[in-house]
GROMACS .gro file of C-alpha atoms in nm:
model
  111
    1UNK     CA    1   2.737   5.535  14.132
    2UNK     CA    2   2.833   5.765  13.847
    3UNK     CA    3   2.863   5.727  13.473
    4UNK     CA    4   2.864   5.927  13.152
    5UNK     CA    5   2.574   6.167  13.124
    6UNK     CA    6   2.426   6.011  12.811
    7UNK     CA    7   2.394   5.663  12.966
    8UNK     CA    8   2.017   5.716  12.961
    9UNK     CA    9   2.029   5.715  12.580
   10UNK     CA   10   2.251   5.407  12.535
   11UNK     CA   11   2.055   5.128  12.368
   12UNK     CA   12   1.738   5.332  12.389
   13UNK     CA   13   1.763   5.360  12.768
   14UNK     CA   14   1.768   4.985  12.825
   15UNK     CA   15   2.098   4.981  13.019
   16UNK     CA   16   1.990   5.276  13.235
   17UNK     CA   17   1.660   5.105  13.319
   18UNK     CA   18   1.839   4.778  13.397
   19UNK     CA   19   2.062   4.959  13.648
   20UNK     CA   20   1.766   5.129  13.817
   21UNK     CA   21   1.564   4.806  13.820
   22UNK     CA   22   1.856   4.606  13.962
   23UNK     CA   23   1.916   4.860  14.239
   24UNK     CA   24   1.545   4.847  14.320
   25UNK     CA   25   1.551   4.466  14.325
   26UNK     CA   26   1.846   4.479  14.565
   27UNK     CA   27   1.637   4.685  14.805
   28UNK     CA   28   1.743   5.040  14.725
   29UNK     CA   29   1.549   5.359  14.656
   30UNK     CA   30   1.732   5.535  14.376
   31UNK     CA   31   1.765   5.906  14.305
   32UNK     CA   32   1.913   5.980  13.962
   33UNK     CA   33   2.011   6.300  13.784
   34UNK     CA   34   2.282   6.455  13.569
   35UNK     CA   35   2.513   6.683  13.767
   36UNK     CA   36   2.780   6.922  13.644
   37UNK     CA   37   3.116   6.875  13.821
   38UNK     CA   38   3.188   7.250  13.818
   39UNK     CA   39   2.874   7.309  14.028
   40UNK     CA   40   3.045   7.117  14.309
   41UNK     CA   41   3.391   7.274  14.302
   42UNK     CA   42   3.570   7.058  14.045
   43UNK     CA   43   3.763   7.261  13.786
   44UNK     CA   44   3.598   7.093  13.489
   45UNK     CA   45   3.279   7.127  13.286
   46UNK     CA   46   3.193   6.756  13.296
   47UNK     CA   47   2.839   6.628  13.326
   48UNK     CA   48   2.797   6.294  13.503
   49UNK     CA   49   2.492   6.078  13.560
   50UNK     CA   50   2.468   6.016  13.935
   51UNK     CA   51   2.280   5.724  14.091
   52UNK     CA   52   2.232   5.772  14.464
   53UNK     CA   53   2.098   5.464  14.641
   54UNK     CA   54   1.961   5.429  14.991
   55UNK     CA   55   1.826   5.113  15.153
   56UNK     CA   56   1.448   5.111  15.134
   57UNK     CA   57   1.413   5.056  15.510
   58UNK     CA   58   1.601   5.384  15.567
   59UNK     CA   59   1.427   5.596  15.303
   60UNK     CA   60   1.578   5.797  15.021
   61UNK     CA   61   1.852   6.054  14.977
   62UNK     CA   62   1.831   6.380  14.785
   63UNK     CA   63   2.108   6.473  14.548
   64UNK     CA   64   2.331   6.754  14.673
   65UNK     CA   65   2.258   7.113  14.579
   66UNK     CA   66   2.518   7.298  14.371
   67UNK     CA   67   2.740   7.544  14.559
   68UNK     CA   68   2.924   7.693  14.261
   69UNK     CA   69   2.789   7.882  13.960
   70UNK     CA   70   2.923   8.045  13.649
   71UNK     CA   71   2.741   8.362  13.757
   72UNK     CA   72   2.817   8.445  14.121
   73UNK     CA   73   2.520   8.510  14.346
   74UNK     CA   74   2.487   8.603  14.710
   75UNK     CA   75   2.470   8.236  14.808
   76UNK     CA   76   2.689   8.064  14.548
   77UNK     CA   77   3.060   8.067  14.469
   78UNK     CA   78   3.218   8.121  14.128
   79UNK     CA   79   3.342   7.822  13.928
   80UNK     CA   80   3.699   7.718  14.007
   81UNK     CA   81   3.961   7.734  13.732
   82UNK     CA   82   4.248   7.488  13.690
   83UNK     CA   83   4.485   7.766  13.798
   84UNK     CA   84   4.291   7.820  14.119
   85UNK     CA   85   4.281   7.445  14.189
   86UNK     CA   86   4.659   7.415  14.145
   87UNK     CA   87   4.737   7.734  14.338
   88UNK     CA   88   4.960   7.668  14.637
   89UNK     CA   89   5.075   7.324  14.525
   90UNK     CA   90   5.452   7.266  14.538
   91UNK     CA   91   5.636   7.274  14.207
   92UNK     CA   92   5.697   6.936  14.045
   93UNK     CA   93   6.054   6.808  14.065
   94UNK     CA   94   6.221   6.667  13.757
   95UNK     CA   95   6.532   6.456  13.716
   96UNK     CA   96   6.827   6.566  13.501
   97UNK     CA   97   6.676   6.374  13.210
   98UNK     CA   98   6.366   6.594  13.220
   99UNK     CA   99   6.141   6.313  13.343
  100UNK     CA  100   5.928   6.370  13.647
  101UNK     CA  101   6.056   6.210  13.965
  102UNK     CA  102   5.835   5.935  14.105
  103UNK     CA  103   5.556   6.022  14.346
  104UNK     CA  104   5.745   5.871  14.643
  105UNK     CA  105   6.023   6.126  14.591
  106UNK     CA  106   5.795   6.423  14.530
  107UNK     CA  107   5.848   6.584  14.871
  108UNK     CA  108   6.197   6.450  14.929
  109UNK     CA  109   6.438   6.746  14.939
  110UNK     CA  110   6.742   6.517  14.952
  111UNK     CA  111   6.726   6.423  14.580
   0.00000   0.00000   0.00000
């Protein structure tokens, strides 16, 4: 489950604790942390609170390790820009009125 990064602070942490307690009561081990979307290849600097649950009879799951960094290292990749994410996508088609054609017609060369 994911939510806004400051969920821990909402109502003094009461909502956050209710979520963790409820997941525990439902039989899940919970791993929680704030992750940055850019660290995982998304072209945005958005922090999200991630709840990762695993049934208690199975164990627990670690959160993934970042693969992207602002500063490139030997083992990490550089953050992706919007331009890089959109690179190679086909150009959007527009009708004569200037409005974008519906998604169903996006790849239709007959229009």
